[in-house]
PDB file of C-alpha atoms and ligand atoms in Angstrom:
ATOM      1  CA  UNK A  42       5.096 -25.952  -8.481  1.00  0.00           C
ATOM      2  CA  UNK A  43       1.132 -26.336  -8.253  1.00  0.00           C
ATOM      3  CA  UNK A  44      -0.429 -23.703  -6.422  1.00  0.00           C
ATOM      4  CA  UNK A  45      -2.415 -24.144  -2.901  1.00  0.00           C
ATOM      5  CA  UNK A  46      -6.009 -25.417  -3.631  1.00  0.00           C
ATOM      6  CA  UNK A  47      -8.763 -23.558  -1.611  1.00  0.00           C
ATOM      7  CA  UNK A  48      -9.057 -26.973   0.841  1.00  0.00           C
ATOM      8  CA  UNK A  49      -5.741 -25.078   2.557  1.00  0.00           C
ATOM      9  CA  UNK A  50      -6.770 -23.272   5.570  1.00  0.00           C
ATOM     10  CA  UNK A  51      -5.752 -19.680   6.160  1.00  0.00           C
ATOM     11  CA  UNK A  52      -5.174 -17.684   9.190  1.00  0.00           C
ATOM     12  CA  UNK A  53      -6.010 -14.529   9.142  1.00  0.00           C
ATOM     13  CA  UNK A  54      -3.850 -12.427  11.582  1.00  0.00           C
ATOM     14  CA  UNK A  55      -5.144  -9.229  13.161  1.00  0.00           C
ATOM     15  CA  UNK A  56      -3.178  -6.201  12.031  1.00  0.00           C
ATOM     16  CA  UNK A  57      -2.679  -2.455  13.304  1.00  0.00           C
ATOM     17  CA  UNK A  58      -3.357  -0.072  10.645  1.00  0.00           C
ATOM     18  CA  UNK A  59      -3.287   3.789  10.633  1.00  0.00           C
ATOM     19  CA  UNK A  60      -5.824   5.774   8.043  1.00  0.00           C
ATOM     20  CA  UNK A  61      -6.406   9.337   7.355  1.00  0.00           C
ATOM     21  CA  UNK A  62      -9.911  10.008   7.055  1.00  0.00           C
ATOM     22  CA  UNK A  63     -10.691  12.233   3.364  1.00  0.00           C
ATOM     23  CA  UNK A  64     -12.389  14.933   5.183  1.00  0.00           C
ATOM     24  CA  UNK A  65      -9.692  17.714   2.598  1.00  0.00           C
ATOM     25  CA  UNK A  66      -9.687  15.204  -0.136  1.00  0.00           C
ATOM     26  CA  UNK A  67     -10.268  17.088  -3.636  1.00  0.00           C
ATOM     27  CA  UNK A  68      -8.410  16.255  -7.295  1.00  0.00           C
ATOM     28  CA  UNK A  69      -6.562  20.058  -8.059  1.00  0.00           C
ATOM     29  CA  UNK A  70      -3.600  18.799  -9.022  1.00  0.00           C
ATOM     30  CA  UNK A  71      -2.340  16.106 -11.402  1.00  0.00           C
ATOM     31  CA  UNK A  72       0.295  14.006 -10.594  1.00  0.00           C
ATOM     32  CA  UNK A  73       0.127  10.762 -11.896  1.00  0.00           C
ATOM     33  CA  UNK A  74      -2.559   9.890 -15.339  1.00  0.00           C
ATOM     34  CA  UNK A  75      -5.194   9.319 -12.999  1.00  0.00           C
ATOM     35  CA  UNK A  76      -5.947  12.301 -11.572  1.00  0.00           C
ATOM     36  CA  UNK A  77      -7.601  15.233 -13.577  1.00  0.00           C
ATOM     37  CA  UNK A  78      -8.518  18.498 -12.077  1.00  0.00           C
ATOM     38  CA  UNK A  79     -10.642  19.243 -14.709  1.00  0.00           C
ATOM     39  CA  UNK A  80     -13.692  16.255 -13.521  1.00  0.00           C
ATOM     40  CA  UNK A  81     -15.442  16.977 -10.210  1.00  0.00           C
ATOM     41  CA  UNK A  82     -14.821  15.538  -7.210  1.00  0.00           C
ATOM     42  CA  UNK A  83     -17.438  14.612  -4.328  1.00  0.00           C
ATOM     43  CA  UNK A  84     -15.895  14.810  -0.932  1.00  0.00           C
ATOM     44  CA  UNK A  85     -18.668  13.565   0.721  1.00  0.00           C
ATOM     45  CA  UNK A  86     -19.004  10.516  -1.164  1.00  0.00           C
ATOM     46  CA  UNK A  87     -15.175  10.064  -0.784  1.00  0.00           C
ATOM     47  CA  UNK A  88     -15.507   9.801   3.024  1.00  0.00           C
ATOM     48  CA  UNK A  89     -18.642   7.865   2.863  1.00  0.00           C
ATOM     49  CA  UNK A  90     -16.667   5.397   0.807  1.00  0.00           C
ATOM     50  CA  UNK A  91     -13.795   6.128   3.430  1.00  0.00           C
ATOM     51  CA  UNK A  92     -15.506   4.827   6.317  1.00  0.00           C
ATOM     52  CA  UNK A  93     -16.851   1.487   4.499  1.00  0.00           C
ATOM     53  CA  UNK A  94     -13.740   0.461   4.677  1.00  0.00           C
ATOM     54  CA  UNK A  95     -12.353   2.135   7.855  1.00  0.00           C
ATOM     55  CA  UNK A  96     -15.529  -0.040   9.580  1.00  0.00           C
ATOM     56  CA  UNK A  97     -14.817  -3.404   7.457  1.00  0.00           C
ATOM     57  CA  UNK A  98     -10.743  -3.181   8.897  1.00  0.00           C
ATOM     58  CA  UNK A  99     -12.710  -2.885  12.773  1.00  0.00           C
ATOM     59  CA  UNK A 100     -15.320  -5.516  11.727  1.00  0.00           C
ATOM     60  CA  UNK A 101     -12.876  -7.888  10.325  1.00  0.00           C
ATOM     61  CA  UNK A 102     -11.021  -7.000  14.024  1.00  0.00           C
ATOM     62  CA  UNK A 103      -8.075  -5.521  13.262  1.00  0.00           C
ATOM     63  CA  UNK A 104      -6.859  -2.394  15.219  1.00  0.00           C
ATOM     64  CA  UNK A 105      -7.184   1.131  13.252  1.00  0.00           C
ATOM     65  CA  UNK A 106      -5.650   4.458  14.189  1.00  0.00           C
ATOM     66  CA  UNK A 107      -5.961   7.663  12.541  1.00  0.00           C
ATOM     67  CA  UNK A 108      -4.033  10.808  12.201  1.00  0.00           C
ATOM     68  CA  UNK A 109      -6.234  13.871  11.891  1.00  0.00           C
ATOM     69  CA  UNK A 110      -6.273  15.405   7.914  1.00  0.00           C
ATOM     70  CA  UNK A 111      -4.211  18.398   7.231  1.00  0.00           C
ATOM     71  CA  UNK A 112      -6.358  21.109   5.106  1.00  0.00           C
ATOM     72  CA  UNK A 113      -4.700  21.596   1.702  1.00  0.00           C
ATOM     73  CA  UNK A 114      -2.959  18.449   1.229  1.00  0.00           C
ATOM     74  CA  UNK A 115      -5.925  16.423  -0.464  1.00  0.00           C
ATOM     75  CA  UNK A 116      -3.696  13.239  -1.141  1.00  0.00           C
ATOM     76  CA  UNK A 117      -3.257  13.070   2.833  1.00  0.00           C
ATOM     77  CA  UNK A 118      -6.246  10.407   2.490  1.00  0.00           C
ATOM     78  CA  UNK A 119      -3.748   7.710   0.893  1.00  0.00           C
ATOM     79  CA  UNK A 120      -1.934   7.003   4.331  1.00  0.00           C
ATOM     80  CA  UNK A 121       0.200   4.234   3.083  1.00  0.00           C
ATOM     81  CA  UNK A 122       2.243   6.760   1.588  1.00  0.00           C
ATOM     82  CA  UNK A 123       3.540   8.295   5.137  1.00  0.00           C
ATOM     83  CA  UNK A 124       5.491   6.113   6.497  1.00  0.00           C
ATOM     84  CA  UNK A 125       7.189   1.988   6.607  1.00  0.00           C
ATOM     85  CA  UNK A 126       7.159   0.480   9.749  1.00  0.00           C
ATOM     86  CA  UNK A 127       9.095  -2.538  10.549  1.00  0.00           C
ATOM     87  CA  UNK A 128       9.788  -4.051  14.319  1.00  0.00           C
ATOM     88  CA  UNK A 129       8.106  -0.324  15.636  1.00  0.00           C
ATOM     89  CA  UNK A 130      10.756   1.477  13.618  1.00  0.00           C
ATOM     90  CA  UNK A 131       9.629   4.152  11.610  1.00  0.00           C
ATOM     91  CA  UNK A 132      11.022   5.531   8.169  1.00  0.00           C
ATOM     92  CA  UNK A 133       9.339   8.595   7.318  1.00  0.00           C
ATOM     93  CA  UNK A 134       8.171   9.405   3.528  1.00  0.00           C
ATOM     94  CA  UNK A 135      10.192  11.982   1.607  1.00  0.00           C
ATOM     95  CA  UNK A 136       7.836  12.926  -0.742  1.00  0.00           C
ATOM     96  CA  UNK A 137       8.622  13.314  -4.843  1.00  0.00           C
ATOM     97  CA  UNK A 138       5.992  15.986  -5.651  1.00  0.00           C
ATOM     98  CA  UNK A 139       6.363  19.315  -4.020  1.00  0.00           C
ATOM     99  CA  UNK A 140       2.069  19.124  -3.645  1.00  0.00           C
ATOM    100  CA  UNK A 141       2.514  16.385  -1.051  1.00  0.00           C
ATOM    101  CA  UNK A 142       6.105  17.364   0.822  1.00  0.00           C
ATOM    102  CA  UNK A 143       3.709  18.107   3.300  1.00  0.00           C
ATOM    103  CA  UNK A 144       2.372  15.285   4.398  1.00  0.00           C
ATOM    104  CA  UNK A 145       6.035  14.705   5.739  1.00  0.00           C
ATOM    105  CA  UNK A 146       5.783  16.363   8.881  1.00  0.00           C
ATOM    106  CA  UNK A 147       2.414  15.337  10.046  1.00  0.00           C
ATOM    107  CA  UNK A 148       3.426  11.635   9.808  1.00  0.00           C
ATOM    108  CA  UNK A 149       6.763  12.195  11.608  1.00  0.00           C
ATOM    109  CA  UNK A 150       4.967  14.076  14.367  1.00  0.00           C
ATOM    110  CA  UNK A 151       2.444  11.495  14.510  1.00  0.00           C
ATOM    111  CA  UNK A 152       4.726   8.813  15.367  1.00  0.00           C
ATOM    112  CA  UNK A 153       6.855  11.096  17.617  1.00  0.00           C
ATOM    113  CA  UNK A 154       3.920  11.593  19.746  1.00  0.00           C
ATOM    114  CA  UNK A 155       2.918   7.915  19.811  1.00  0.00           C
ATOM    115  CA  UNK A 156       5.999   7.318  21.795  1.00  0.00           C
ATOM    116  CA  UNK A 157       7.909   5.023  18.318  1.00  0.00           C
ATOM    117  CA  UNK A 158      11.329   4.991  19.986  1.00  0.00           C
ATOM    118  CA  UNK A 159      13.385   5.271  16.609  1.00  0.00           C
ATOM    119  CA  UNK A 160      11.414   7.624  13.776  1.00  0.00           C
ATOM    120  CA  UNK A 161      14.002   8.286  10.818  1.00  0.00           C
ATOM    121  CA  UNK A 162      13.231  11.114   8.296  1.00  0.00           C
ATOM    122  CA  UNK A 163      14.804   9.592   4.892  1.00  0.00           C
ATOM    123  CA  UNK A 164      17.648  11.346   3.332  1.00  0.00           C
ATOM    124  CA  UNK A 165      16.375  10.185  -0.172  1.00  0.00           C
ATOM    125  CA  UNK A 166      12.780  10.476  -1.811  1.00  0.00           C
ATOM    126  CA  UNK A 167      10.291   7.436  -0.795  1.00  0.00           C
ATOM    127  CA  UNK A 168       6.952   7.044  -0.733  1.00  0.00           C
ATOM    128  CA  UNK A 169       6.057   4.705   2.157  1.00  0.00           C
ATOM    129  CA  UNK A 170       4.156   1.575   1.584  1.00  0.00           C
ATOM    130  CA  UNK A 171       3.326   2.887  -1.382  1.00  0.00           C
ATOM    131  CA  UNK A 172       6.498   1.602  -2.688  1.00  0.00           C
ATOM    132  CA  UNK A 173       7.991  -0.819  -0.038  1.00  0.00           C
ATOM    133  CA  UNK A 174       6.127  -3.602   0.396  1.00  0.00           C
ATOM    134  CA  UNK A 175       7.050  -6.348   3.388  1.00  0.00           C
ATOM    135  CA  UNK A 176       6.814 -10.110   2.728  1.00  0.00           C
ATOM    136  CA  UNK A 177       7.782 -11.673   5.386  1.00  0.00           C
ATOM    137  CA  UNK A 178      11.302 -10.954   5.955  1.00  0.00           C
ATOM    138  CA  UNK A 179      12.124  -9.228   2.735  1.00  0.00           C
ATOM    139  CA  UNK A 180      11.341  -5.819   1.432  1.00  0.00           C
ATOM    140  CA  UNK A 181      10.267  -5.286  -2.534  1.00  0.00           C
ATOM    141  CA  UNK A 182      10.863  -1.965  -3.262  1.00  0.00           C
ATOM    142  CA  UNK A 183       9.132  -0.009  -6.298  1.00  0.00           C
ATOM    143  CA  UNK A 184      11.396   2.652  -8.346  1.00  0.00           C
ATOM    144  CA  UNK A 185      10.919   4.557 -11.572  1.00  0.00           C
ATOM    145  CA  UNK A 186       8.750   7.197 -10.777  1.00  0.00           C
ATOM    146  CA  UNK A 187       8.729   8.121  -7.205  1.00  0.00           C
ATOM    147  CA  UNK A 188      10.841   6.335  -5.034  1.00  0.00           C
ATOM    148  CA  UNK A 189      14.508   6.709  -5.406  1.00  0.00           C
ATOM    149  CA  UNK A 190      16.841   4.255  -6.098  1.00  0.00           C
ATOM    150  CA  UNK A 191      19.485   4.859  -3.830  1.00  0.00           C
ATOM    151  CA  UNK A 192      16.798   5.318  -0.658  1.00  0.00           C
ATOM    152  CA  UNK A 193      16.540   1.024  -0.861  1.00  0.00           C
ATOM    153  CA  UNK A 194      19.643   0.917   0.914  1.00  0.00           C
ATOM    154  CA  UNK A 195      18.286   3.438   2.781  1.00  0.00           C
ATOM    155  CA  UNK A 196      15.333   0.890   4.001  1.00  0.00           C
ATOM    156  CA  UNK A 197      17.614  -2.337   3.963  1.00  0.00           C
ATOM    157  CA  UNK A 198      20.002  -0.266   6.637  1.00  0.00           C
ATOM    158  CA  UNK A 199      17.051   1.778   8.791  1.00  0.00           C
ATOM    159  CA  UNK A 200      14.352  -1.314   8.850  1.00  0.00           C
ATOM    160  CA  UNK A 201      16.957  -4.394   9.183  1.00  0.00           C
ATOM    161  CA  UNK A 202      15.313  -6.494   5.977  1.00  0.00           C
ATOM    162  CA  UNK A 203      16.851  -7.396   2.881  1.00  0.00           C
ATOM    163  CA  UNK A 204      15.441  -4.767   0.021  1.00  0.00           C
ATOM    164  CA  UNK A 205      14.499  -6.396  -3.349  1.00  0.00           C
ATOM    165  CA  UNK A 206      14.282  -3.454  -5.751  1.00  0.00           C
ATOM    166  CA  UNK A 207      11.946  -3.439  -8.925  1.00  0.00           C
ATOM    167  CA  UNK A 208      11.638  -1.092 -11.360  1.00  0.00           C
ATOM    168  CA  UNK A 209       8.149  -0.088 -12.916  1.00  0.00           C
ATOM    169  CA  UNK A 210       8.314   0.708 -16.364  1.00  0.00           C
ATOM    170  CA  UNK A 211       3.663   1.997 -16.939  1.00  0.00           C
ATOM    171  CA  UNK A 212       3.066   5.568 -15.545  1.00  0.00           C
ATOM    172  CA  UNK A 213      -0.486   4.519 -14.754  1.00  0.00           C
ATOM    173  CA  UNK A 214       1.024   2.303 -11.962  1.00  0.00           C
ATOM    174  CA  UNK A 215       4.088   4.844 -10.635  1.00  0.00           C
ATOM    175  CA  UNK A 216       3.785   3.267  -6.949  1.00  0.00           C
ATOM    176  CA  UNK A 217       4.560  -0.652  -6.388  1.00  0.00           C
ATOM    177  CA  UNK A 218       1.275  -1.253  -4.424  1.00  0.00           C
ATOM    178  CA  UNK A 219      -0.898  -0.283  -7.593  1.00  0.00           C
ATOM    179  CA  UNK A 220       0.649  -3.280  -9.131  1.00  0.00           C
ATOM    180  CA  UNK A 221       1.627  -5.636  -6.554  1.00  0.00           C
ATOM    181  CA  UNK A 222       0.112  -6.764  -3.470  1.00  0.00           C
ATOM    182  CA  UNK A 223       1.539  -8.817  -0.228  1.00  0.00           C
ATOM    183  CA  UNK A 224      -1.205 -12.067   0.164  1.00  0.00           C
ATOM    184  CA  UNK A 225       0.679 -13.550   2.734  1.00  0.00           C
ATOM    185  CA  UNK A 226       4.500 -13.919   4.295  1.00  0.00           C
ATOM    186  CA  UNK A 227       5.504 -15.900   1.308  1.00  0.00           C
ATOM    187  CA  UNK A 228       2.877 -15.080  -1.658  1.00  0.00           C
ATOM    188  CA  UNK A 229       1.943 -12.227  -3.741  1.00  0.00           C
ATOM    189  CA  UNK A 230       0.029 -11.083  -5.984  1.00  0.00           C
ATOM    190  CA  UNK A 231       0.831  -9.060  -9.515  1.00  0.00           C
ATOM    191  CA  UNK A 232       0.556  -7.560 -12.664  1.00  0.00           C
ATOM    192  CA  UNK A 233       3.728  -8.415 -15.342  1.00  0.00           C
ATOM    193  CA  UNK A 234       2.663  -5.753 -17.292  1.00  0.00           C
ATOM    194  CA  UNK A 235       4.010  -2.908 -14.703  1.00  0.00           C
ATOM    195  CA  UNK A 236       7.527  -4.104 -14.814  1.00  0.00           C
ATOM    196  CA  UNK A 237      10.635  -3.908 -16.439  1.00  0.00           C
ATOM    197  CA  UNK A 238      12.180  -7.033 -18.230  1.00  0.00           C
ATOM    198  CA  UNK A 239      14.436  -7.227 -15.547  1.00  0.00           C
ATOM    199  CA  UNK A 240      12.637  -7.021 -12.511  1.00  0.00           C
ATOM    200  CA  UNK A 241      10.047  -9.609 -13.751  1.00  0.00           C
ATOM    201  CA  UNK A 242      12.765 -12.555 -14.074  1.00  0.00           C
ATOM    202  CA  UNK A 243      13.120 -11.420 -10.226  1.00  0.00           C
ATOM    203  CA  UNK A 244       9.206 -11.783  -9.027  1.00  0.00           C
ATOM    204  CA  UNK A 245       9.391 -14.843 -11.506  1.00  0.00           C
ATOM    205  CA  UNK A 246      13.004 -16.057  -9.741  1.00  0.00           C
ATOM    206  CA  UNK A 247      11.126 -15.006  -6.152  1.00  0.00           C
ATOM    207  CA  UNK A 248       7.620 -16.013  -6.671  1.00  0.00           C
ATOM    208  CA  UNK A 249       7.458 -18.551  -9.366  1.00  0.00           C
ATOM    209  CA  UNK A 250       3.846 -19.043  -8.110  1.00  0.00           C
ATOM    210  CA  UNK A 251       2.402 -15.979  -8.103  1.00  0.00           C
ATOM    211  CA  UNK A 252      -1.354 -14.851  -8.627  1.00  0.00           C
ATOM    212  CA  UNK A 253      -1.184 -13.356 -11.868  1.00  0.00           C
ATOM    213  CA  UNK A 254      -3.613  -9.941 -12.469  1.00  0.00           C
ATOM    214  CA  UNK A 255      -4.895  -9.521 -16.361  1.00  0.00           C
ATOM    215  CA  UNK A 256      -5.002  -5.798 -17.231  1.00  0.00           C
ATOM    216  CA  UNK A 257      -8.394  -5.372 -16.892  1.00  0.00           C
ATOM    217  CA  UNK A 258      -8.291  -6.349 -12.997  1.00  0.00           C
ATOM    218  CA  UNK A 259      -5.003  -3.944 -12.594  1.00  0.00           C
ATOM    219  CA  UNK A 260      -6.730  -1.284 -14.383  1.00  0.00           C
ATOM    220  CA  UNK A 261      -9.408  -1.393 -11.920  1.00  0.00           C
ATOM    221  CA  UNK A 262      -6.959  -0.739  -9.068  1.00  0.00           C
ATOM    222  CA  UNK A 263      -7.323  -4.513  -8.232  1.00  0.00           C
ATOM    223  CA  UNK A 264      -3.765  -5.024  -6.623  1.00  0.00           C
ATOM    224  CA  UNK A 265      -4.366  -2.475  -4.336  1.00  0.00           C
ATOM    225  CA  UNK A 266      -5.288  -4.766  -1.876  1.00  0.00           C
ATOM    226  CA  UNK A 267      -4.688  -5.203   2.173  1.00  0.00           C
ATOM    227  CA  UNK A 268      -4.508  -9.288   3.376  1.00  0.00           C
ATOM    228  CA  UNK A 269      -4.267  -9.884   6.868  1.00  0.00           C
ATOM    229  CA  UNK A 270      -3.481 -13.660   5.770  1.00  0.00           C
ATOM    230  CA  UNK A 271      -6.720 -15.066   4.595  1.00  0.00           C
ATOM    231  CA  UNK A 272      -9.303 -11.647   4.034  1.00  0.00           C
ATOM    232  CA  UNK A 273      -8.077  -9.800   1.113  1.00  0.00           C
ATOM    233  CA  UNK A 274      -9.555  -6.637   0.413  1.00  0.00           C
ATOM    234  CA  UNK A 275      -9.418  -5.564  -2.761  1.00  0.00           C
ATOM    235  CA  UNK A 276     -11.677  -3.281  -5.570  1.00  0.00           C
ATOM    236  CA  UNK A 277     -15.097  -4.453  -5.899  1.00  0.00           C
ATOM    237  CA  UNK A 278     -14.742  -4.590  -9.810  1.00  0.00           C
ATOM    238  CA  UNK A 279     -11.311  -6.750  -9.637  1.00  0.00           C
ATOM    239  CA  UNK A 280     -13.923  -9.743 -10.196  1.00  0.00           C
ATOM    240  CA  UNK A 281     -11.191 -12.195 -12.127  1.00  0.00           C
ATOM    241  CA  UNK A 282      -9.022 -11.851  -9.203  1.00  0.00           C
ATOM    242  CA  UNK A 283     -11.321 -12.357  -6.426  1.00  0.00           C
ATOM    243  CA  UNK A 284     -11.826 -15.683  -8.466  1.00  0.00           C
ATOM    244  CA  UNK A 285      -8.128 -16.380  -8.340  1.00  0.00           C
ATOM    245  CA  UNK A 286      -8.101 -16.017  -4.900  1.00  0.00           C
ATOM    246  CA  UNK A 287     -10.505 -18.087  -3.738  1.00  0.00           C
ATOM    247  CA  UNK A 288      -9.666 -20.422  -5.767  1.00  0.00           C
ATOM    248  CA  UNK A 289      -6.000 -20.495  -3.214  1.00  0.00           C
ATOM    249  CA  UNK A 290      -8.086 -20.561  -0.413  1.00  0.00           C
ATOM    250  CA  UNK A 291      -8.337 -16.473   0.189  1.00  0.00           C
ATOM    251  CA  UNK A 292     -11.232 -15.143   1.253  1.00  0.00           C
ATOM    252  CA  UNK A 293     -11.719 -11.853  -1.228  1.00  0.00           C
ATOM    253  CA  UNK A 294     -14.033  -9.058  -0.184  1.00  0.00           C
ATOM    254  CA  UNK A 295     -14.926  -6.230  -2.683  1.00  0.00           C
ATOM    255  CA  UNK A 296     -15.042  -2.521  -1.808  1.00  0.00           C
ATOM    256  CA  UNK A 297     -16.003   0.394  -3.375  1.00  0.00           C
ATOM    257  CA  UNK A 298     -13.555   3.241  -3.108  1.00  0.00           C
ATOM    258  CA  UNK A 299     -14.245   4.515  -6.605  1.00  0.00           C
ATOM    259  CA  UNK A 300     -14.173   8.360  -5.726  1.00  0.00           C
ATOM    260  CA  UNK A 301     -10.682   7.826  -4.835  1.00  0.00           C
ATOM    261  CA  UNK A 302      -9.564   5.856  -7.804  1.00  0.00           C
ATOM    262  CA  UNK A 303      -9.822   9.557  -9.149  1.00  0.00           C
ATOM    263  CA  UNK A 304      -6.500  10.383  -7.753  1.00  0.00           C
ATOM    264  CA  UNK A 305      -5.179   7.469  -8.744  1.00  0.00           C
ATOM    265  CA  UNK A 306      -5.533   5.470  -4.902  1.00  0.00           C
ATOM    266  CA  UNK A 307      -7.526   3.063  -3.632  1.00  0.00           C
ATOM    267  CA  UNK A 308      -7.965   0.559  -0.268  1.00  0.00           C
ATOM    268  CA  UNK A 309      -4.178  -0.263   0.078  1.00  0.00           C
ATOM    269  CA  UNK A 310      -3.181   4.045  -0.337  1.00  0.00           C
ATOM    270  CA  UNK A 311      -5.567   4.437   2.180  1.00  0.00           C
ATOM    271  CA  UNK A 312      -4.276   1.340   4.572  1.00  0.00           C
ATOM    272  CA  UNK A 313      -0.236   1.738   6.339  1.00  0.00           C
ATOM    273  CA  UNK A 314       0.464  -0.997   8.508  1.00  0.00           C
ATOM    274  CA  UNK A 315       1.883  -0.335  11.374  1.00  0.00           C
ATOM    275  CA  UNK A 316       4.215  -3.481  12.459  1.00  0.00           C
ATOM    276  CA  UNK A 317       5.677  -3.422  16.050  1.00  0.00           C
ATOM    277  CA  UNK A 318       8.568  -5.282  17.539  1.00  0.00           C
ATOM    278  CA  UNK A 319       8.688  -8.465  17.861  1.00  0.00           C
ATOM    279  CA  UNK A 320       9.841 -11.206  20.290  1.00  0.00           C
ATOM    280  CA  UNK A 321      12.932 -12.850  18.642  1.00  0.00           C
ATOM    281  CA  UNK A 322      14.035 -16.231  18.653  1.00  0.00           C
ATOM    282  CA  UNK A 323      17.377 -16.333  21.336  1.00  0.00           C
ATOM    283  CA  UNK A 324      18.636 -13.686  23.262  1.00  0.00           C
TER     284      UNK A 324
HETATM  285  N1  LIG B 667      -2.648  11.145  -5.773  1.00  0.00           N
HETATM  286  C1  LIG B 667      -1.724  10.349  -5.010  1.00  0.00           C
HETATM  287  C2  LIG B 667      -0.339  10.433  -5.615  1.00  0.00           C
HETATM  288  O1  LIG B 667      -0.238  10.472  -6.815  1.00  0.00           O
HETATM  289  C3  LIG B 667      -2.196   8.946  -4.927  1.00  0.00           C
HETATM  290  C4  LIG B 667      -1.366   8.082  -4.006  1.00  0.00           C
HETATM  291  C5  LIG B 667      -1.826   6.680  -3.950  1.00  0.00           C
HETATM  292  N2  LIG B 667      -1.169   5.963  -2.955  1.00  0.00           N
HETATM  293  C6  LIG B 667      -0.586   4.768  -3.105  1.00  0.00           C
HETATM  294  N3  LIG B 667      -0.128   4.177  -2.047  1.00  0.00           N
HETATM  295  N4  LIG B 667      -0.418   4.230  -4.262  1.00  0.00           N
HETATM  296  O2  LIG B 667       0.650  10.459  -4.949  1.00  0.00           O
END
């Protein structure tokens, strides 16, 4: 199937995010290959980074909420991780790693104070959008390092929406959304190298015309990337996919959120959507 040229026009629809502002963020733990204690971290330039992209998600109109930091849980930054939200219903992370266990709470209470009618803490360890990833209808869901298995059926019976699992074989990308990213309700974008045999016949089976990432652009964080339909924001130095996407008609912008990169996160950790209900077709 030949891919969409760039003459296809986009529309870009406005989203609701929630972000967590760095203000504790530090590297003193190590929990994935990224992230070494022993190189210094500069908060300051972490939040200054931060809020780049906190203004580009108001500038580019979308809606952004935040939920104050919590001192002594540095990862709290990478917000993606708290929570899925489908149709307003919440499923709370269960964290893998005892360092970020919690960040549990804060989310939950977050949404419980919001008013979210149904917010489900998750019997099984997940990691939020850091590992479930909505396209259109359908969940993926990441596995193999800190999402469970058996909390997919979990998802598929708390948000309503089929759950494809896929299992990621390279510890430097342990959450889906370092290696995948939603483009649209029916395209994605990826990089082979992250996933089992198996699981890439499924993306191929699912998404035979996929936006491929080399591993140069992965390595750089590159397909951890927010699209509200035609803006995809992505890593600054992903340069070969920015090319790829224009070339479909997206409309890449580059940020710089290097500081964070040294925990192993970047603009999609930082970014969790929050979807609400919506009107259905019928009764
Ligand atoms: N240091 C964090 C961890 O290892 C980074 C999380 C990044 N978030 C993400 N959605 N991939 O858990």
């Amino acid at each position: 199937m030949p891919h969409v040229s760039s003459d296809v026009t986009r529309t870009a629809r406005p989203r609701h995010y929630l972000m967590c502002r760095p203000t504790h963020f530090t590297v003193d733990y190590s929990i994935n290959p990224w992230m070494d204690p022993t190189k210094p971290t500069d908060t300051d330039f972490a939040i200054a980074q931060w809020e780049q992209l906190h203004t580009l998600f108001l500038r580019l109109g979308h809606t952004v909420e935040l939920i104050e930091p919590v001192p002594g849980l540095p990862d709290m930054v990478f917000a993606a991780n708290g929570a899925t939200v489908v149709d307003g219903r919440v499923l709370v992370a269960c964290f893998h790693h005892p360092e970020r266990t919690g960040e549990a709470p804060a989310y939950a209470e977050w949404f419980r104070a919001r008013g979210y009618p149904q917010v489900h803490r998750a019997e099984f360890s997940n990691e939020g959008e850091g590992d479930y990833l909505v396209v259109g209808e359908r969940i993926l869901a990441g596995t193999g390092f800190r999402t469970d298995r058996r909390a997919h059926a979990e998802a598929q019976r708390v948000l309503g929406r089929e759950v494809v699992t896929l299992e990621l074989v390279d510890p430097r990308y342990y959450h889906l959304d370092t290696a995948l990213a939603v483009l649209s309700d029916t395209e994605i974008m990826y990089y082979p190298g992250a996933f089992s045999a198996g699981s890439l016949g499924t993306l191929e089976e699912l998404y035979p015309d996929a936006v491929l990432a080399t591993a140069e652009d992965a390595a750089v964080f590159g397909l951890n990337a927010v699209s509200d339909g035609r803006r995809v924001v992505l890593p600054e130095a992903a340069v070969g996919l920015a090319e790829a996407l224009r070339e479909r008609g997206f409309e890449p912008i580059g940020v710089d959120v290097t500081e964070l990169l040294k925990a192993g996160g970047s603009v999609k950790c930082c970014t969790l959507e929050l979807r609400g209900a919506r009107a259905r077709a019928g009764c």
